[in-house]
Amino acid sequence: MTKLRENDNLVGYVFASPFILGFLIFTVYPIFSSLYYSFTDYNLFEAPRWIGFDNYDKMFTGDDKYWKSIKVTFTYVLGSVPLRLAFALAVAMMLNKAVKGIGLYRSAYYLPSLIGGSVAVSIMWTQIFGDKGLLNSALGLIGIHTETSWIGSPGTAIWTLIALSVWQFGSSMLIFLAGLKNIPASYYEAASVDGAGGVRKFFQITLPLLSPIILFNLIMQTISAFMTFTPAYIISRGEGGPLDSTLLYSLYLYRRAFQFYEMGYASAMAWVMLILIGLIALVLFQTSKYWVHYETKGGR
Amino acid sequence: MKKAITAALSSALSAALLLTACGGGASSSSGSTSGSTPAATSGSSKDPVTLRVAWWGGQSRHDYTLKVIDLYMKKNPNVKIETEYAAFDDYWKKLAPQAAAGGLPDVIQMDISYLTQYGGRGQLEDLDPYIKKGTIHTGDINENSLSGGKVDGKLVALNLGSNALQATVDPQMLKDAGVTLKQDWTFADWEEIGAKLKAKGKMIAADLRHDVYFPFYLRGKGQKMYAADGTSLGYSDDKPFVEFYTMYKKWYDSGYLLPLDKLSQKKGTPEDSELVMGNAASSNGWSNQYILEAAAAKRPVDLVPVPGWSQNKALFLKPSMYFSVAKSSKQKEEAAKFIDFFLNDIEANKIIKGERGVPVSSKVKEALMPDLTPEQKKVFEYVSWAEKNSSPMDPPNPVGAVEVDKLLKDTVEQILYKKISVEEGAAKFRKEANAILAKNKK
């Protein structure tokens, strides 16, 4: 009987083997070899040379650009995530009404997320925020004539990236929408009977009941914001310019790896980012018990 | 973080897919072999051979190179050529992993800024034996044209054409601004002309590329960008840096050049050039770029020497690009034969028409002359003039030069955006560049 069961398992493993092998070869092995490379000097042409913690040391003490990229990344994350979530929630509440053609509106607002991080959209963005772009033409119509390139100026370039991120609010919006649908209408009716206005209802009913979903979106969006690469790469043509104002962490890592052939340094950067994202996710989870409301357990 | 790496990997993969798809187009065209020269195929086996040939460039270069390759396959029916081509940046991003995996193409188009990286690290075959054997004929090629392909005394790359720095100018625009050009104009003249053009609402040029013109200015002062052993910069006195970028900053602040925010969005195509669009009176580049720019301008433009060339004979002839053979190649003999064809075959060069720089073979140069368009002729004549009015080229850039070039660009941006002074920039650049190059110390 036991023997037969083992055979059953074997068949299972055989069927699962494409995934298991793929996982081992393309995920586990690269992760550990990247950990190894992070302690080496490796330029792709010559064999990796063990240098201990030198890469980490240089990163934290001898590389101004590294700190600049950290600063740019935090500006981007702190700017884009709250705006994006607020925007997503606002639109979700608007789309939670029974209006004629609501399905069409929902699809239309979700559309930017479908084509989201693509190269084409980033190129379109450079057209909109360029010196002769759509934005400047629109400003010209209301009497503000300017020829600045929003994407090419150090002060504004990162904000065009944030705007692009906010514009892709669709997926969090859909999740919010599902959450809103789960709030029983009877709560609002009861509140109306007690004389609560719209603002009161939002803060006393909608937000608390939606808080688990806000937590989920917050964590997912934060992680993906930290990993943003494509728009900055396309818009700054791989350089993170002007004046390093769009030098996101992932872009700097890419430059080190594929432009200067410093695979060891890039691997070390990747590991620091992994730990950083892990820590931030942990902090968000820890604080969540103060503000996330679960109907089943009552939270804190 | 994984996403960046995934993005990088997947873009490399898609580039590879794209390139192989392109490669499929160049199928072997067997058949009509009557026209093949016996010399081209003599002494080698007729076994089927597959060669991989890689280059970077724009669409027009891809088009004619594919034609040359078709011609080669027609003449050598046993050879099937697979092509891999991309734009400059993507090309190098793809080549490095191939080198790491031991899978470089057999014939590789090589650039001077990457020559040491590949040649010095044992990725490229020494071509001297193939010249001695006669596989590659260099009888019609000047020794000076060949020496630019040497790394540590070994010839690892063959020059495909010569280039010299040039200025493309719009004579009408200059005339309207009341400017008469001197043949031996200096950067001081440049500044004066900039002011006259500014008064007419025009620019003198979009910019001067820092990784090209700062070393050029140094040459004029009798100094070099890099030390001979490649472990540091070639200069220790910041004076030339301060002089050049004080001038540059003045031009920039006075509006003679394109604002940085607009410059950063330039696509780098001829159509996108400020000269072509009629906003600037000149554009600075290598001589082979003149033809495309002149064609895009659709109005009379002219080719003149770059400002400052006469100071200490700062001008030099530079190999536009090279062909190299990968050390890992299993078809080195065939690869060398293909390079020979590209360099010496008249029929092939009638298709190439000096787009990769003025041909190095005097025989080919002569044969092409009657068929050249007036614009192409200007380039050929300019390069032979430059040959007589220049000094020898500096050795190829050391490993790390790509990073130093980026550092220079970043530093100058900080100066032009007034984040640091020119003097601070000079010191900062020298210190950081030396740190990058110090890694070359063995």
XYZ file of C-alpha atoms in Angstrom:
742
model
C 0.000 0.000 0.000
C 2.757 2.434 0.940
C 4.689 1.401 -2.127
C 1.765 2.198 -4.364
C 1.392 5.600 -2.752
C 5.060 6.331 -3.400
C 4.525 5.451 -7.022
C 1.650 7.855 -7.096
C 3.999 10.535 -5.829
C 6.562 9.682 -8.437
C 4.038 10.197 -11.238
C 3.169 13.500 -9.677
C 6.786 14.575 -9.582
C 7.277 13.540 -13.174
C 4.357 15.659 -14.257
C 5.551 18.542 -12.136
C 9.132 18.186 -13.299
C 8.997 20.817 -16.065
C 8.111 23.406 -13.468
C 10.508 22.047 -10.846
C 13.400 21.907 -13.279
C 12.597 25.327 -14.675
C 12.358 26.727 -11.169
C 15.696 25.212 -10.173
C 17.547 26.178 -13.335
C 16.059 29.577 -14.065
C 15.250 30.850 -10.570
C 17.114 29.116 -7.756
C 20.425 28.777 -9.543
C 20.544 32.396 -10.807
C 19.615 33.677 -7.338
C 22.483 31.885 -5.682
C 24.981 32.602 -8.423
C 24.057 36.284 -8.171
C 24.768 36.069 -4.435
C 28.145 34.586 -5.259
C 28.882 37.215 -7.943
C 28.051 39.975 -5.486
C 31.285 39.087 -3.676
C 33.362 39.111 -6.862
C 34.740 41.403 -9.511
C 33.192 40.040 -12.687
C 33.270 41.750 -16.105
C 31.844 38.933 -18.273
C 35.151 38.558 -20.160
C 37.316 37.141 -17.415
C 36.521 34.665 -14.657
C 34.974 36.191 -11.508
C 37.573 37.225 -8.918
C 36.664 36.961 -5.210
C 36.907 40.341 -3.482
C 34.815 39.768 -0.350
C 32.716 42.736 0.747
C 34.460 45.291 -1.484
C 31.411 45.813 -3.702
C 29.193 46.512 -0.685
C 31.833 48.714 0.824
C 32.182 50.784 -2.344
C 28.418 51.033 -2.673
C 27.874 52.482 0.770
C 30.978 54.616 1.131
C 32.471 55.450 -2.240
C 29.709 55.900 -4.791
C 27.833 59.209 -4.905
C 25.700 58.043 -7.785
C 24.481 55.099 -5.726
C 23.074 57.414 -3.086
C 21.648 59.658 -5.766
C 19.830 56.652 -7.229
C 18.458 55.749 -3.771
C 17.184 59.297 -3.378
C 15.559 59.311 -6.822
C 13.953 55.936 -6.168
C 12.458 57.059 -2.852
C 11.170 60.264 -4.438
C 9.552 58.148 -7.089
C 8.019 55.614 -4.689
C 6.801 58.169 -2.157
C 5.432 60.341 -4.945
C 3.797 57.749 -7.120
C 2.330 55.174 -4.740
C 0.078 57.422 -2.611
C -1.049 59.427 -5.628
C -1.753 56.314 -7.596
C -3.762 54.701 -4.797
C -5.731 57.876 -4.090
C -6.487 58.244 -7.764
C -7.436 54.583 -8.094
C -9.783 54.790 -5.123
C -11.408 57.985 -6.357
C -12.065 56.523 -9.783
C -13.248 53.224 -8.273
C -15.844 55.108 -6.220
C -17.028 56.965 -9.292
C -17.308 53.733 -11.232
C -19.181 52.068 -8.388
C -22.355 53.890 -9.399
C -25.121 52.519 -11.545
C -24.695 54.759 -14.579
C -25.606 53.937 -18.148
C -22.677 52.371 -20.041
C -20.692 51.778 -16.842
C -19.020 48.688 -18.344
C -17.559 50.812 -21.098
C -16.185 53.349 -18.617
C -14.632 50.618 -16.497
C -12.851 49.107 -19.518
C -11.714 52.508 -20.725
C -10.201 53.425 -17.369
C -8.498 50.075 -17.095
C -6.967 50.307 -20.551
C -3.795 52.279 -19.628
C -2.822 49.492 -17.241
C -3.033 46.893 -19.952
C -0.488 48.663 -22.092
C 1.100 50.037 -18.924
C 4.830 49.613 -18.623
C 5.390 49.158 -22.303
C 7.988 50.812 -24.453
C 5.361 52.351 -26.709
C 3.716 54.226 -23.849
C 7.048 55.558 -22.654
C 7.764 56.857 -26.129
C 4.343 58.444 -26.251
C 5.139 60.083 -22.915
C 8.254 61.687 -24.343
C 6.037 63.179 -27.053
C 3.568 64.577 -24.552
C 6.124 66.111 -22.200
C 8.744 67.118 -24.787
C 9.536 70.731 -25.700
C 7.035 70.773 -28.583
C 4.763 68.259 -26.902
C 1.066 68.047 -26.211
C 1.362 69.534 -22.741
C 3.084 72.688 -23.978
C 0.549 73.039 -26.798
C -2.273 72.739 -24.275
C -0.622 75.304 -22.028
C -0.270 77.530 -25.100
C -4.047 77.406 -25.591
C -4.646 78.880 -22.149
C -2.050 81.556 -22.753
C 1.003 80.045 -21.087
C 3.705 79.854 -23.717
C 6.694 77.753 -22.803
C 9.304 75.743 -24.638
C 10.714 73.818 -21.707
C 11.004 70.135 -22.146
C 9.389 68.696 -19.023
C 11.133 65.412 -19.601
C 14.509 67.012 -20.243
C 14.630 69.352 -17.244
C 16.232 68.095 -14.048
C 13.494 69.558 -11.840
C 10.508 68.061 -13.596
C 11.702 64.845 -15.258
C 10.977 62.575 -12.288
C 7.456 64.025 -12.025
C 6.665 63.041 -15.581
C 7.591 59.495 -14.574
C 5.347 59.770 -11.523
C 2.544 61.065 -13.722
C 3.004 58.081 -15.982
C 2.768 55.764 -13.001
C -0.386 57.445 -11.699
C -1.962 57.184 -15.132
C -1.583 53.411 -14.896
C -3.885 53.129 -11.913
C -6.155 50.518 -13.523
C -5.269 47.333 -11.705
C -5.479 48.807 -8.207
C -8.684 50.511 -9.264
C -10.258 47.177 -10.209
C -9.292 45.674 -6.867
C -10.750 48.681 -5.046
C -13.903 48.341 -7.094
C -14.296 44.706 -6.035
C -13.739 45.778 -2.424
C -16.337 48.535 -2.635
C -18.886 46.083 -4.033
C -18.391 43.942 -0.933
C -19.513 46.666 1.470
C -23.164 45.971 2.260
C -25.460 48.784 1.156
C -27.382 48.389 4.421
C -24.492 50.038 6.332
C -24.864 53.190 4.285
C -28.650 53.121 4.659
C -28.331 52.785 8.405
C -25.849 55.655 8.454
C -28.182 57.814 6.393
C -30.988 57.123 8.830
C -28.687 58.299 11.624
C -28.060 61.474 9.645
C -24.488 60.899 8.403
C -23.322 62.860 5.382
C -21.155 61.689 2.478
C -17.833 62.606 4.084
C -18.746 60.933 7.326
C -19.851 57.803 5.492
C -16.565 57.686 3.606
C -14.403 57.937 6.702
C -16.563 55.827 9.022
C -17.709 53.079 6.686
C -15.862 52.962 3.374
C -12.289 53.452 4.554
C -12.315 51.040 7.521
C -14.024 48.300 5.541
C -11.694 48.826 2.634
C -8.513 48.930 4.725
C -7.422 45.296 4.127
C -7.635 45.994 0.421
C -5.728 49.246 0.807
C -3.002 47.303 2.598
C -2.832 44.778 -0.197
C -2.651 47.451 -2.885
C -0.153 49.496 -0.907
C 2.270 46.610 -0.582
C 1.920 45.428 -4.149
C 2.270 48.917 -5.584
C 5.224 49.780 -3.364
C 7.108 46.697 -4.440
C 6.426 47.273 -8.103
C 7.321 50.965 -7.800
C 10.714 50.060 -6.353
C 11.322 47.836 -9.354
C 10.256 50.326 -12.059
C 12.655 50.267 -14.960
C 11.208 50.588 -18.459
C 9.830 54.160 -18.430
C 13.007 55.646 -16.962
C 15.110 53.630 -19.367
C 13.197 54.764 -22.439
C 12.627 58.362 -21.426
C 16.232 59.029 -20.439
C 17.607 56.737 -23.137
C 19.298 54.480 -20.617
C 21.205 57.241 -18.882
C 18.995 58.357 -16.018
C 19.475 61.960 -17.052
C 19.176 64.927 -16.951
C 21.561 65.429 -14.028
C 20.718 61.906 -12.837
C 17.224 63.068 -11.924
C 15.614 59.893 -13.304
C 18.362 57.519 -12.231
C 16.105 54.931 -10.603
C 17.845 52.192 -8.649
C 17.069 49.514 -11.217
C 18.313 51.747 -14.025
C 21.589 52.402 -12.239
C 21.971 48.687 -11.616
C 21.369 48.037 -15.280
C 23.955 50.649 -16.272
C 26.537 49.090 -14.018
C 25.831 45.632 -15.351
C 25.264 46.128 -19.049
C 27.023 49.385 -19.894
C 30.101 49.149 -17.675
C 30.178 45.338 -17.415
C 30.382 45.263 -13.619
C 28.268 42.204 -12.931
C 29.621 41.784 -9.399
C 28.698 45.288 -8.359
C 25.285 44.998 -10.003
C 24.592 41.716 -8.184
C 25.489 43.341 -4.884
C 23.095 46.189 -5.677
C 20.362 43.683 -6.473
C 20.778 41.979 -3.112
C 20.632 45.244 -1.221
C 17.431 46.100 -3.060
C 15.935 42.703 -2.223
C 16.646 43.184 1.474
C 15.375 46.761 1.375
C 12.071 45.796 -0.230
C 11.718 42.932 2.254
C 12.217 45.312 5.171
C 9.742 47.845 3.848
C 7.097 45.170 3.276
C 7.696 43.960 6.835
C 7.283 47.453 8.264
C 4.037 47.929 6.341
C 2.713 44.637 7.724
C 3.729 45.543 11.247
C 2.037 48.946 11.155
C -1.036 47.479 9.522
C -2.471 46.263 12.799
C -2.910 49.876 13.841
C -4.994 50.870 10.877
C -6.341 47.823 9.068
C -9.811 46.811 10.171
C -10.813 43.151 9.978
C -14.444 42.441 10.714
C -13.660 38.909 11.856
C -10.913 39.563 14.393
C -11.387 43.191 15.286
C -7.752 44.131 14.754
C -6.524 46.305 17.541
C 14.988 44.145 -8.399
C 14.520 40.954 -10.239
C 12.382 42.891 -12.623
C 15.288 44.972 -13.883
C 17.281 41.891 -14.546
C 14.319 40.148 -16.094
C 13.728 43.202 -18.231
C 17.338 43.230 -19.292
C 17.353 39.538 -20.005
C 14.096 39.568 -21.858
C 15.097 42.547 -23.961
C 18.311 40.781 -24.815
C 16.282 37.727 -25.703
C 13.842 39.614 -27.854
C 16.731 41.387 -29.552
C 18.244 38.001 -30.214
C 14.964 36.738 -31.630
C 14.619 39.788 -33.792
C 18.143 39.444 -35.044
C 17.812 35.796 -35.860
C 14.619 36.638 -37.675
C 16.606 39.141 -39.691
C 19.236 36.527 -40.194
C 16.688 34.264 -41.780
C 16.256 36.782 -44.571
C 19.795 36.307 -45.778
C 19.310 32.822 -47.039
C 21.998 31.219 -49.077
C 21.469 31.923 -52.712
C 22.992 28.996 -54.477
C 22.886 28.783 -58.212
C 24.544 31.150 -60.670
C 28.204 30.655 -59.907
C 29.468 31.499 -63.360
C 30.583 34.957 -62.331
C 32.666 33.836 -59.366
C 36.355 34.605 -59.540
C 38.523 31.540 -59.207
C 40.951 33.433 -56.975
C 38.322 34.024 -54.364
C 37.669 30.367 -53.790
C 40.925 28.707 -54.695
C 42.824 26.693 -52.171
C 39.926 26.153 -49.810
C 37.587 23.265 -49.339
C 34.158 23.488 -50.877
C 32.487 22.071 -47.807
C 29.414 24.001 -46.762
C 30.323 26.680 -44.237
C 28.103 28.853 -42.111
C 29.476 32.225 -41.087
C 27.926 34.628 -38.592
C 28.539 38.280 -39.415
C 27.531 41.050 -36.986
C 27.463 44.832 -37.312
C 25.714 47.931 -35.988
C 24.257 50.787 -37.961
C 21.178 52.481 -39.365
C 18.743 51.151 -41.918
C 20.672 52.225 -44.997
C 23.803 50.450 -43.778
C 21.815 47.288 -43.062
C 20.325 47.377 -46.553
C 23.554 47.643 -48.507
C 25.479 45.289 -46.207
C 22.891 42.610 -46.867
C 23.421 43.224 -50.587
C 27.185 42.813 -50.216
C 26.618 39.588 -48.313
C 24.311 38.290 -51.035
C 27.017 39.040 -53.571
C 29.553 37.134 -51.476
C 27.300 34.126 -51.179
C 26.719 34.200 -54.921
C 30.462 34.091 -55.498
C 31.022 31.483 -52.800
C 28.071 29.111 -53.029
C 29.397 26.888 -50.274
C 29.200 29.729 -47.751
C 25.995 30.555 -45.963
C 26.063 33.806 -43.996
C 23.868 34.485 -41.010
C 23.578 38.146 -40.150
C 23.100 39.845 -36.789
C 22.647 43.599 -36.743
C 21.379 46.247 -34.377
C 21.713 49.890 -33.403
C 24.992 50.849 -31.725
C 23.900 50.642 -28.056
C 21.966 47.410 -28.440
C 24.786 45.851 -30.403
C 27.247 46.110 -27.511
C 24.703 45.000 -24.943
C 24.241 41.838 -26.922
C 27.892 41.204 -27.724
C 29.113 41.160 -24.106
C 26.959 38.210 -22.975
C 27.879 36.417 -26.203
C 31.543 36.906 -25.336
C 30.919 35.566 -21.823
C 29.224 32.496 -23.256
C 31.942 31.907 -25.879
C 29.420 32.453 -28.660
C 30.666 35.545 -30.461
C 29.843 35.844 -34.178
C 32.660 34.820 -36.541
C 33.014 38.277 -38.061
C 32.432 41.161 -35.659
C 32.239 44.822 -36.551
C 34.419 46.503 -33.938
C 34.594 50.073 -32.661
C 37.652 51.839 -31.355
C 36.095 52.466 -27.941
C 35.576 48.732 -27.379
C 38.707 47.447 -29.109
C 40.834 47.145 -25.960
C 37.987 45.603 -24.039
C 37.680 42.746 -26.502
C 41.175 42.606 -27.992
C 43.044 43.003 -24.711
C 40.988 40.271 -23.052
C 41.745 37.633 -25.627
C 38.410 37.600 -27.445
C 39.806 38.473 -30.883
C 42.016 36.546 -33.291
C 45.423 37.883 -34.328
C 45.034 38.579 -38.036
C 48.720 38.873 -38.979
C 49.080 35.176 -39.941
C 46.156 35.554 -42.370
C 47.885 38.512 -44.003
C 51.162 36.590 -44.282
C 49.303 33.617 -45.740
C 47.671 35.909 -48.272
C 44.104 35.250 -47.169
C 43.784 38.957 -46.507
C 45.503 41.163 -49.080
C 46.931 44.361 -47.649
C 49.212 45.267 -50.556
C 47.200 48.364 -51.455
C 46.758 49.515 -47.873
C 48.937 52.101 -46.156
C 50.635 50.793 -42.990
C 49.252 53.756 -40.995
C 45.716 52.730 -41.875
C 46.323 49.265 -40.465
C 48.134 50.173 -37.243
C 44.950 51.561 -35.658
C 43.732 47.985 -35.266
C 46.576 46.874 -33.025
C 46.212 45.978 -29.354
C 49.381 45.052 -27.441
C 51.216 44.805 -30.777
C 48.769 42.315 -32.260
C 46.591 43.206 -35.226
C 43.176 42.150 -33.953
C 41.000 44.377 -36.122
C 41.069 45.485 -39.742
C 40.200 49.056 -40.567
C 37.208 49.295 -42.905
C 37.585 52.948 -43.733
C 39.127 56.224 -42.632
C 37.331 59.130 -41.079
C 38.276 62.612 -40.023
C 36.401 65.108 -37.912
C 34.473 67.553 -40.070
C 32.009 70.390 -39.787
C 28.948 70.351 -41.996
C 27.908 73.960 -42.592
C 25.016 75.800 -44.163
C 26.723 78.401 -46.419
C 23.565 80.421 -46.995
C 22.814 80.785 -43.309
C 26.397 81.864 -42.638
C 26.241 84.361 -45.475
C 22.998 85.812 -44.154
C 24.666 86.345 -40.804
C 27.573 88.106 -42.513
C 30.113 85.407 -41.798
C 33.030 84.457 -44.034
C 34.637 81.193 -43.048
C 38.385 80.903 -42.769
C 39.957 77.588 -43.678
C 41.938 77.490 -40.424
C 39.260 78.731 -38.077
C 39.807 78.444 -34.333
C 37.431 78.098 -31.403
C 37.766 81.865 -30.915
C 36.431 82.368 -34.448
C 33.725 79.865 -33.627
C 32.638 82.002 -30.698
C 32.520 85.149 -32.840
C 30.427 83.388 -35.471
C 28.158 82.072 -32.711
C 27.419 85.637 -31.622
C 26.589 86.746 -35.195
C 24.258 83.797 -35.678
C 22.605 84.363 -32.336
C 21.759 87.884 -33.466
C 19.857 86.319 -36.380
C 18.073 83.901 -34.057
C 20.145 80.901 -35.081
C 22.571 78.623 -33.276
C 26.083 77.742 -34.334
C 25.547 74.051 -33.543
C 23.494 71.827 -31.265
C 26.546 70.809 -29.254
C 30.070 69.436 -29.445
C 30.229 65.825 -28.311
C 32.341 65.801 -25.172
C 34.000 62.417 -25.608
C 35.193 63.547 -29.057
C 35.908 67.257 -28.784
C 37.509 67.449 -25.357
C 40.227 64.913 -26.346
C 40.506 66.821 -29.639
C 41.084 70.082 -27.780
C 43.685 68.347 -25.619
C 45.486 67.183 -28.775
C 45.654 70.792 -29.904
C 47.440 71.585 -26.633
C 49.877 68.729 -27.184
C 48.253 66.597 -24.494
C 46.448 63.280 -24.484
C 43.203 62.121 -22.937
C 44.602 58.792 -21.742
C 48.017 57.709 -20.511
C 49.816 55.231 -22.759
C 49.400 52.361 -20.270
C 45.706 53.156 -19.800
C 45.826 53.308 -15.991
C 45.135 57.033 -15.708
C 44.229 60.120 -17.695
C 46.978 61.425 -19.956
C 47.100 64.838 -18.289
C 47.590 66.036 -14.747
C 47.084 69.758 -15.245
C 43.451 70.886 -15.296
C 44.209 74.011 -17.340
C 43.025 72.724 -20.743
C 39.820 71.376 -19.176
C 39.155 74.716 -17.499
C 39.944 76.642 -20.713
C 37.779 74.495 -22.943
C 34.794 74.294 -20.663
C 34.960 77.966 -19.716
C 34.573 78.658 -23.435
C 31.937 75.980 -23.785
C 29.939 77.322 -20.854
C 30.074 80.804 -22.346
C 28.715 79.507 -25.661
C 26.011 77.636 -23.819
C 25.022 80.510 -21.544
C 24.928 82.916 -24.495
C 22.547 80.628 -26.358
C 24.879 79.647 -29.198
C 24.131 75.972 -28.487
C 20.967 73.947 -27.952
C 19.565 73.944 -24.387
C 20.314 70.704 -22.553
C 16.695 69.774 -21.935
C 16.127 69.718 -25.694
C 19.457 68.107 -26.459
C 18.658 65.196 -24.153
C 15.620 64.329 -26.270
C 17.484 64.220 -29.589
C 17.135 60.930 -31.377
C 20.447 61.218 -33.179
C 19.064 60.640 -36.660
C 20.120 62.946 -39.530
C 16.528 64.215 -39.844
C 16.604 65.237 -36.205
C 19.760 67.345 -36.591
C 19.441 71.045 -35.816
C 21.363 71.863 -39.010
C 18.954 69.839 -41.123
C 15.972 71.484 -39.434
C 17.427 74.880 -40.285
C 18.098 76.031 -36.713
C 21.877 75.721 -36.634
C 24.560 76.767 -39.100
C 26.817 73.807 -38.445
C 26.880 70.257 -37.241
C 29.974 68.389 -36.143
C 30.704 64.782 -36.772
C 32.824 62.242 -38.608
C 33.334 62.535 -42.345
C 31.216 59.481 -43.227
C 28.246 61.088 -41.472
C 28.322 64.005 -43.887
C 26.616 62.106 -46.694
C 23.521 61.195 -44.685
C 23.248 64.684 -43.244
C 23.649 66.326 -46.653
C 20.978 64.042 -48.071
C 18.595 64.859 -45.227
C 19.167 68.618 -45.481
C 17.686 68.874 -49.020
C 19.467 72.221 -49.479
C 23.103 73.016 -50.302
C 25.439 72.281 -47.422
C 29.205 72.124 -47.395
C 31.940 70.158 -45.710
C 34.748 72.099 -44.002
C 37.451 71.252 -41.461
C 36.523 71.400 -37.782
C 37.443 74.537 -35.827
C 40.751 74.275 -34.039
C 42.168 71.618 -36.354
C 45.228 73.686 -37.259
C 46.387 74.111 -33.671
C 49.259 71.658 -33.274
C 47.774 69.551 -36.068
C 45.025 68.343 -33.761
C 43.281 66.641 -36.664
C 43.781 62.904 -37.102
C 42.536 60.051 -39.259
C 40.474 57.564 -37.339
C 39.408 54.119 -38.453
C 35.644 54.492 -38.787
C 35.079 50.910 -37.698
C 36.761 47.565 -38.007
C 36.073 43.958 -38.733
C 37.487 41.433 -36.269
C 37.431 37.657 -36.128
C 36.369 36.018 -32.868
C 38.973 33.842 -31.204
C 36.209 31.336 -30.460
C 35.261 31.097 -34.151
C 35.555 27.707 -35.799
C 35.657 29.271 -39.274
C 38.539 31.722 -38.925
C 39.915 31.087 -42.401
C 36.520 31.685 -43.996
C 35.937 34.724 -41.793
C 39.259 36.201 -42.915
C 38.277 35.581 -46.509
C 35.041 37.465 -46.020
C 36.926 40.430 -44.541
C 39.308 40.385 -47.499
C 36.333 40.502 -49.837
C 34.857 43.441 -47.962
C 38.145 45.362 -48.067
C 39.387 44.625 -51.563
C 36.567 43.566 -53.854
C 35.749 46.373 -56.274
C 32.241 45.154 -56.993
C 31.453 44.957 -53.271
C 32.856 48.414 -52.659
C 30.725 49.842 -55.447
C 27.789 48.822 -53.273
C 29.372 50.109 -50.031
C 30.442 53.430 -51.602
C 32.539 54.515 -48.644
C 29.643 54.559 -46.195
C 31.911 52.906 -43.613
C 34.545 55.600 -44.148
C 36.828 56.236 -47.097
C 38.206 52.826 -48.190
C 41.720 52.034 -47.013
C 42.741 50.268 -50.230
C 44.141 52.762 -52.734
C 43.020 50.529 -55.596
C 39.428 50.491 -54.361
C 39.518 54.245 -53.780
C 40.593 54.855 -57.364
C 38.034 52.485 -58.789
C 35.218 54.189 -56.906
C 36.083 57.761 -57.872
C 34.207 57.937 -61.206
C 30.962 56.633 -59.696
C 30.802 58.917 -56.687
C 28.099 61.513 -56.210
C 29.374 65.066 -55.665
C 28.725 64.766 -51.908
C 30.606 61.475 -51.651
C 33.450 62.984 -53.643
C 33.700 65.840 -51.119
C 34.177 63.287 -48.345
C 36.861 61.381 -50.262
C 38.706 64.600 -51.052
C 38.388 65.884 -47.494
C 39.861 62.693 -46.056
C 42.836 62.784 -48.418
C 43.359 66.450 -47.498
C 43.134 65.530 -43.816
C 45.673 62.769 -44.319
C 48.231 65.449 -45.165
C 47.174 67.881 -42.441
C 46.959 65.729 -39.383
C 49.057 63.981 -36.751
C 48.946 60.273 -35.845
C 45.927 59.009 -33.956
C 46.101 58.304 -30.218
C 46.157 54.630 -29.207
C 42.742 52.968 -28.736
C 40.873 53.955 -25.581
C 41.698 51.834 -22.533
C 39.235 49.588 -20.714
C 36.894 51.765 -18.666
C 36.825 54.538 -21.270
C 33.110 54.013 -21.843
C 32.528 54.837 -18.175
C 34.931 57.793 -18.343
C 33.023 59.171 -21.355
C 29.783 59.001 -19.362
C 31.506 60.640 -16.414
C 32.684 63.511 -18.619
C 29.180 64.013 -19.987
C 27.690 64.008 -16.471
C 30.327 66.424 -15.198
C 29.773 68.884 -18.034
C 26.015 68.718 -17.449
C 26.583 69.648 -13.829
C 28.732 72.571 -14.949
C 26.202 73.795 -17.510
C 23.353 73.471 -15.018
C 25.536 75.561 -12.643
C 25.659 72.908 -9.948
C 29.452 73.130 -9.828
C 32.045 75.540 -11.205
C 34.285 74.688 -14.145
C 37.299 74.383 -11.815
C 35.447 72.041 -9.465
C 34.272 70.013 -12.436
C 37.803 69.711 -13.791
C 39.159 68.435 -10.479
C 36.206 66.116 -9.889
C 36.440 64.640 -13.365
C 40.177 64.030 -13.105
C 39.889 62.395 -9.695
C 36.982 60.100 -10.595
C 38.289 59.199 -14.043
C 41.649 58.270 -12.564
C 39.869 56.056 -10.046
C 38.042 54.245 -12.857
C 41.213 53.789 -14.901
C 43.310 52.724 -11.895
C 41.459 49.397 -12.054
C 43.563 48.611 -15.138
C 46.706 48.403 -12.997
C 47.865 44.845 -12.980
